[in-house]
Structures are given as C-alpha cells and as structure tokens.
Amino acid sequence: ARLRKFSSSSNDQRIQELELRVKQLEQMLAPSIPQMKYRQLGNTDLRVSAVSLGCAGLGGVYGGVDQDQANEIVLTALRRGINFFDTSPYYGDTLSETVLGKCFQHALSTGEFKRSDFYIATKVGRYGSGADFSGARVEASIQESLDRLQTDSLDLVQCHDIEFASSLDQVVHEALPALFSAKAAGKVRHVGITGLPLSVIDYVLEQHDGPAYQAAGRPRENMIDTILSYCCYTLNNTGLEAYLPRWKHRGIGIIQGGATSMGLLTPGGPQDWHPAPDQVRLACREAVELCERLGEDAVKLAFQYTYSQPDIATVLVGTISKEAVETNLQWTSTPPNPDLVAEVQEILAPIRNKLWVEKGSEENIALSSGGFWAGGRQGQNVIAGVSRNLDNSK
C-alpha cells in the first residue's frame, strides 16, 4: 500500500511487479515461521491461537503508531495465524479500539479474511477518566466498543482491572449482570474478568460463581468464562501457578499477558508510567544485564518462559511493529534455556512473586486477602448515587 503512494501511470507496472515479488518473498520465508498452535479457551467455543495480539500498543501506550503501521501489524498477525485480539477503551483513551476497528476493516477489504476468522476481546469498567463498573456505564460501554470496533458482536468482554473498582460488590452485582444481559441480547458471546492481584480475581470469581451460586442453579452460560492475568507468570512472578488448577477445573480459559512484566525485563526498561517501585526495577535490570553479558536476549527468554506454561490458553504479545510479531512467533519453536532461567531467577529471587499495590486498589486487595469486611464497615464501600443494586442501609 505504501508503494502506491508514489505511483503514477508511468510506473504502475513496475510497482505491481515489485508487489508481486514482495508477496513471493513472503511466501518463501513463511516456512521459517513455526506453525501456529491453537487451544480451546476453557469451556468456551473459542479455539484461540496460542499467541495472541495485545493491542494496547495500537493506542500509543508504548510509543506512536500510525494507522498504516497498525494495519501492517494486524494483517501480519492474521496471516501468521493469530486469531485473538485483545483491546480496551482504557488503552489510549479509546484510541486502541478505534485504530483496531479500522485495522479489521482494512484486513477484510483485502478479501483474505472473514469476520469469523478472528476473535475480538475488549473490556469495560476502566477508562481514561477512571473506573466505573456501574450497570449503566457497562451497558453504554459495550455499545461504544461495538461502534469503535465496527462490529455487530464482541467475542469476549471483560471487566477490566477489577482491583480498581470502587466496590467489588458492584462488579459482582452490576457489571457482570450487565455483561450477561448483553450476552443474552447477542452483543457479547463470552464474559471474563481481568486484573493484576490474583487474590482479587479469585474473590470475585467465588462471589459470583462459588459453590453457593452453583447450588442455587445458576446456569453455566451466566458464569465467568475467562480470566486475563498479567505479570503473574513471568521470570520474576509465578503466582498464577497457585490458582491454575482450580480455575482450570472450573473450565475457565486463562489468558496471560505481560511476559516481560510490562517492559521490566527488556533492555530499554519500562515506560515512565510503569508502577513498579525501584526495588523491582533494579532487580529486573540486573537480570537483563546478566542476559546481555551472556549474549542472550532477555525478551526472548521472558516470552518463552510464559509461553511454556501449557495451562495458559493464549499468551498476549504487545508490539508496535510487524517485525516484532514475526520475531515472537519464531521464538515459539524452542523452549526456554533452563540453565539461563535458573540464573535469571536467582537474581530475581528477592522480588519473586511480589507485586506493587497501586492507589485505588488497596482496599480491594485487603478485602480479597481477608475475606470479609469488619462489622460496621460494609456500608463504607457502597457507591452512593451510582450503584442501584447495593443497599445503603447496611
């Protein structure tokens, strides 16, 4: 497409020849890319690529990406067998969804793909203006995402970073019911939750789908289908291992992002917005420097380590170039070097399985760890004027 920017009637034939040659070279190189693996996403009917595209980068989170670049990234991903794309209105304050919607229209216009060839996952509850998990906001958010993504239905919609909710009760009693109503209306196929602190995810899962609710006969189609975890199955944090057996037993599909701990385990380091404290940053920097001294690629090792966990249905890769998509796919052909993993994890031992606690998430983390509010405190986590399902008298 870029070649045609310089086209004229005198050189159109030459450009067509060049484009044909580029396509032939791509076909010749394709065998060097390992064949994509596909896995069932829990009990859903989605068979997802083992590597999927995290689309925060399309919202400028990791640097500027124009629409042409974004089109190339998504088209390359589709051509290499990636069929799961995850976005959110929070990424770039809706920019990621808008750009991704245009990317899909571009891909469809090539005639190579149909809408049924890929799955679109987005989120509700977290926005550039803050968190809002009220039923009314969730309902409006779904329609806004449908419009930005230029589609009639969304394959997966997730409550985004639920630890930032003003009340986890609101997630359970408003946000999730609103998503299941949208599912019944045909706007949403599957429902999930996301977050960083695994205890918070597990708490909401138990509150919504626990034994008491199962005994009451809640239908399977009104239970949580997926969990998106990030930074919790990495070289520096394997906390997800403690939850995987139970979640898998329930038929929940596990999506994992943040293999490099959102940039901590990269030569360039994380973005300025990264919330990790200095202790975590310094330990990760030492691990990266060790890889560099040994002539190894820390990013490759981090990706391979996360990808090697068989109970994760799909690993999200965030990128701002089509070349990085190709590189990540090439890395799937070999397992991580166990000796190097051991050396790196020895350096990371002081911060192993430790996370950062961000402002606005403290009480939800405390509640999920403790299990109950103390007597007399229940009324303090009710959102006055927003939550229509919570009783202010308690």
PDB file of N, CA and C in Angstrom, residues 230-268:
ATOM      1  N   TYR A 230      -2.044 -10.799  34.144  1.00  0.00           N
ATOM      2  CA  TYR A 230      -0.813 -10.287  33.526  1.00  0.00           C
ATOM      3  C   TYR A 230       0.270 -10.111  34.586  1.00  0.00           C
ATOM      4  N   CYS A 231       1.501 -10.305  34.140  1.00  0.00           N
ATOM      5  CA  CYS A 231       2.682 -10.179  35.006  1.00  0.00           C
ATOM      6  C   CYS A 231       2.700 -11.201  36.132  1.00  0.00           C
ATOM      7  N   CYS A 232       1.918 -12.270  36.049  1.00  0.00           N
ATOM      8  CA  CYS A 232       1.838 -13.251  37.136  1.00  0.00           C
ATOM      9  C   CYS A 232       2.247 -14.655  36.710  1.00  0.00           C
ATOM     10  N   TYR A 233       2.748 -14.791  35.489  1.00  0.00           N
ATOM     11  CA  TYR A 233       3.503 -15.999  35.141  1.00  0.00           C
ATOM     12  C   TYR A 233       4.683 -15.541  34.305  1.00  0.00           C
ATOM     13  N   THR A 234       5.692 -15.062  35.017  1.00  0.00           N
ATOM     14  CA  THR A 234       6.865 -14.473  34.390  1.00  0.00           C
ATOM     15  C   THR A 234       8.113 -14.995  35.097  1.00  0.00           C
ATOM     16  N   LEU A 235       9.256 -14.584  34.622  1.00  0.00           N
ATOM     17  CA  LEU A 235      10.512 -14.992  35.261  1.00  0.00           C
ATOM     18  C   LEU A 235      10.595 -14.522  36.711  1.00  0.00           C
ATOM     19  N   ASN A 236       9.944 -13.420  37.026  1.00  0.00           N
ATOM     20  CA  ASN A 236      10.007 -12.876  38.381  1.00  0.00           C
ATOM     21  C   ASN A 236       8.746 -13.126  39.208  1.00  0.00           C
ATOM     22  N   ASN A 237       7.728 -13.709  38.600  1.00  0.00           N
ATOM     23  CA  ASN A 237       6.479 -13.922  39.343  1.00  0.00           C
ATOM     24  C   ASN A 237       5.734 -15.117  38.766  1.00  0.00           C
ATOM     25  N   THR A 238       5.595 -16.169  39.563  1.00  0.00           N
ATOM     26  CA  THR A 238       4.855 -17.358  39.124  1.00  0.00           C
ATOM     27  C   THR A 238       3.629 -17.588  40.010  1.00  0.00           C
ATOM     28  N   GLY A 239       3.087 -16.505  40.539  1.00  0.00           N
ATOM     29  CA  GLY A 239       1.931 -16.608  41.426  1.00  0.00           C
ATOM     30  C   GLY A 239       0.743 -17.306  40.801  1.00  0.00           C
ATOM     31  N   LEU A 240       0.624 -17.247  39.479  1.00  0.00           N
ATOM     32  CA  LEU A 240      -0.512 -17.863  38.790  1.00  0.00           C
ATOM     33  C   LEU A 240      -0.580 -19.372  39.025  1.00  0.00           C
ATOM     34  N   GLU A 241       0.565 -19.989  39.266  1.00  0.00           N
ATOM     35  CA  GLU A 241       0.596 -21.441  39.457  1.00  0.00           C
ATOM     36  C   GLU A 241      -0.332 -21.906  40.573  1.00  0.00           C
ATOM     37  N   ALA A 242      -0.487 -21.100  41.592  1.00  0.00           N
ATOM     38  CA  ALA A 242      -1.317 -21.493  42.734  1.00  0.00           C
ATOM     39  C   ALA A 242      -2.802 -21.525  42.385  1.00  0.00           C
ATOM     40  N   TYR A 243      -3.191 -20.784  41.358  1.00  0.00           N
ATOM     41  CA  TYR A 243      -4.604 -20.678  41.009  1.00  0.00           C
ATOM     42  C   TYR A 243      -4.997 -21.530  39.798  1.00  0.00           C
ATOM     43  N   LEU A 244      -4.032 -21.844  38.968  1.00  0.00           N
ATOM     44  CA  LEU A 244      -4.339 -22.544  37.721  1.00  0.00           C
ATOM     45  C   LEU A 244      -5.132 -23.844  37.900  1.00  0.00           C
ATOM     46  N   PRO A 245      -4.766 -24.728  38.826  1.00  0.00           N
ATOM     47  CA  PRO A 245      -5.511 -25.993  38.923  1.00  0.00           C
ATOM     48  C   PRO A 245      -7.000 -25.801  39.180  1.00  0.00           C
ATOM     49  N   ARG A 246      -7.352 -24.906  40.118  1.00  0.00           N
ATOM     50  CA  ARG A 246      -8.770 -24.696  40.448  1.00  0.00           C
ATOM     51  C   ARG A 246      -9.506 -24.004  39.306  1.00  0.00           C
ATOM     52  N   TRP A 247      -8.884 -22.997  38.720  1.00  0.00           N
ATOM     53  CA  TRP A 247      -9.546 -22.295  37.622  1.00  0.00           C
ATOM     54  C   TRP A 247      -9.725 -23.210  36.421  1.00  0.00           C
ATOM     55  N   LYS A 248      -8.717 -24.011  36.151  1.00  0.00           N
ATOM     56  CA  LYS A 248      -8.811 -24.954  35.031  1.00  0.00           C
ATOM     57  C   LYS A 248      -9.907 -25.981  35.287  1.00  0.00           C
ATOM     58  N   HIS A 249     -10.018 -26.461  36.527  1.00  0.00           N
ATOM     59  CA  HIS A 249     -11.044 -27.435  36.891  1.00  0.00           C
ATOM     60  C   HIS A 249     -12.438 -26.872  36.631  1.00  0.00           C
ATOM     61  N   ARG A 250     -12.589 -25.576  36.804  1.00  0.00           N
ATOM     62  CA  ARG A 250     -13.886 -24.932  36.577  1.00  0.00           C
ATOM     63  C   ARG A 250     -14.161 -24.659  35.092  1.00  0.00           C
ATOM     64  N   GLY A 251     -13.184 -24.958  34.262  1.00  0.00           N
ATOM     65  CA  GLY A 251     -13.387 -24.736  32.836  1.00  0.00           C
ATOM     66  C   GLY A 251     -13.166 -23.303  32.405  1.00  0.00           C
ATOM     67  N   ILE A 252     -12.418 -22.551  33.190  1.00  0.00           N
ATOM     68  CA  ILE A 252     -12.147 -21.148  32.857  1.00  0.00           C
ATOM     69  C   ILE A 252     -10.950 -21.074  31.921  1.00  0.00           C
ATOM     70  N   GLY A 253     -11.074 -20.300  30.873  1.00  0.00           N
ATOM     71  CA  GLY A 253      -9.971 -20.096  29.938  1.00  0.00           C
ATOM     72  C   GLY A 253      -9.012 -19.047  30.475  1.00  0.00           C
ATOM     73  N   ILE A 254      -7.723 -19.354  30.447  1.00  0.00           N
ATOM     74  CA  ILE A 254      -6.712 -18.452  31.004  1.00  0.00           C
ATOM     75  C   ILE A 254      -5.966 -17.743  29.883  1.00  0.00           C
ATOM     76  N   ILE A 255      -5.993 -16.421  29.942  1.00  0.00           N
ATOM     77  CA  ILE A 255      -5.261 -15.560  29.017  1.00  0.00           C
ATOM     78  C   ILE A 255      -4.165 -14.878  29.832  1.00  0.00           C
ATOM     79  N   GLN A 256      -2.946 -14.880  29.318  1.00  0.00           N
ATOM     80  CA  GLN A 256      -1.836 -14.312  30.086  1.00  0.00           C
ATOM     81  C   GLN A 256      -1.123 -13.233  29.289  1.00  0.00           C
ATOM     82  N   GLY A 257      -0.928 -12.085  29.915  1.00  0.00           N
ATOM     83  CA  GLY A 257      -0.188 -11.002  29.293  1.00  0.00           C
ATOM     84  C   GLY A 257       1.011 -10.607  30.133  1.00  0.00           C
ATOM     85  N   GLY A 258       1.785  -9.671  29.624  1.00  0.00           N
ATOM     86  CA  GLY A 258       2.889  -9.117  30.400  1.00  0.00           C
ATOM     87  C   GLY A 258       4.030 -10.065  30.638  1.00  0.00           C
ATOM     88  N   ALA A 259       4.452 -10.808  29.615  1.00  0.00           N
ATOM     89  CA  ALA A 259       5.557 -11.760  29.785  1.00  0.00           C
ATOM     90  C   ALA A 259       6.836 -11.073  30.254  1.00  0.00           C
ATOM     91  N   THR A 260       7.056  -9.841  29.832  1.00  0.00           N
ATOM     92  CA  THR A 260       8.231  -9.084  30.272  1.00  0.00           C
ATOM     93  C   THR A 260       7.916  -8.201  31.472  1.00  0.00           C
ATOM     94  N   SER A 261       6.811  -8.503  32.161  1.00  0.00           N
ATOM     95  CA  SER A 261       6.353  -7.670  33.283  1.00  0.00           C
ATOM     96  C   SER A 261       6.179  -6.218  32.834  1.00  0.00           C
ATOM     97  N   MET A 262       5.514  -6.088  31.682  1.00  0.00           N
ATOM     98  CA  MET A 262       5.211  -4.780  31.100  1.00  0.00           C
ATOM     99  C   MET A 262       6.482  -3.954  30.874  1.00  0.00           C
ATOM    100  N   GLY A 263       7.510  -4.616  30.349  1.00  0.00           N
ATOM    101  CA  GLY A 263       8.717  -3.902  29.959  1.00  0.00           C
ATOM    102  C   GLY A 263       9.845  -3.948  30.972  1.00  0.00           C
ATOM    103  N   LEU A 264       9.598  -4.452  32.183  1.00  0.00           N
ATOM    104  CA  LEU A 264      10.665  -4.510  33.186  1.00  0.00           C
ATOM    105  C   LEU A 264      11.825  -5.393  32.731  1.00  0.00           C
ATOM    106  N   LEU A 265      11.500  -6.481  32.019  1.00  0.00           N
ATOM    107  CA  LEU A 265      12.526  -7.428  31.591  1.00  0.00           C
ATOM    108  C   LEU A 265      12.922  -7.185  30.136  1.00  0.00           C
ATOM    109  N   THR A 266      13.163  -5.930  29.801  1.00  0.00           N
ATOM    110  CA  THR A 266      13.610  -5.561  28.459  1.00  0.00           C
ATOM    111  C   THR A 266      14.839  -4.665  28.574  1.00  0.00           C
ATOM    112  N   PRO A 267      15.691  -4.660  27.554  1.00  0.00           N
ATOM    113  CA  PRO A 267      16.888  -3.803  27.604  1.00  0.00           C
ATOM    114  C   PRO A 267      16.570  -2.329  27.790  1.00  0.00           C
ATOM    115  N   GLY A 268      15.487  -1.877  27.183  1.00  0.00           N
ATOM    116  CA  GLY A 268      15.132  -0.466  27.299  1.00  0.00           C
ATOM    117  C   GLY A 268      14.423  -0.111  28.585  1.00  0.00           C
TER     118      GLY A 268
END
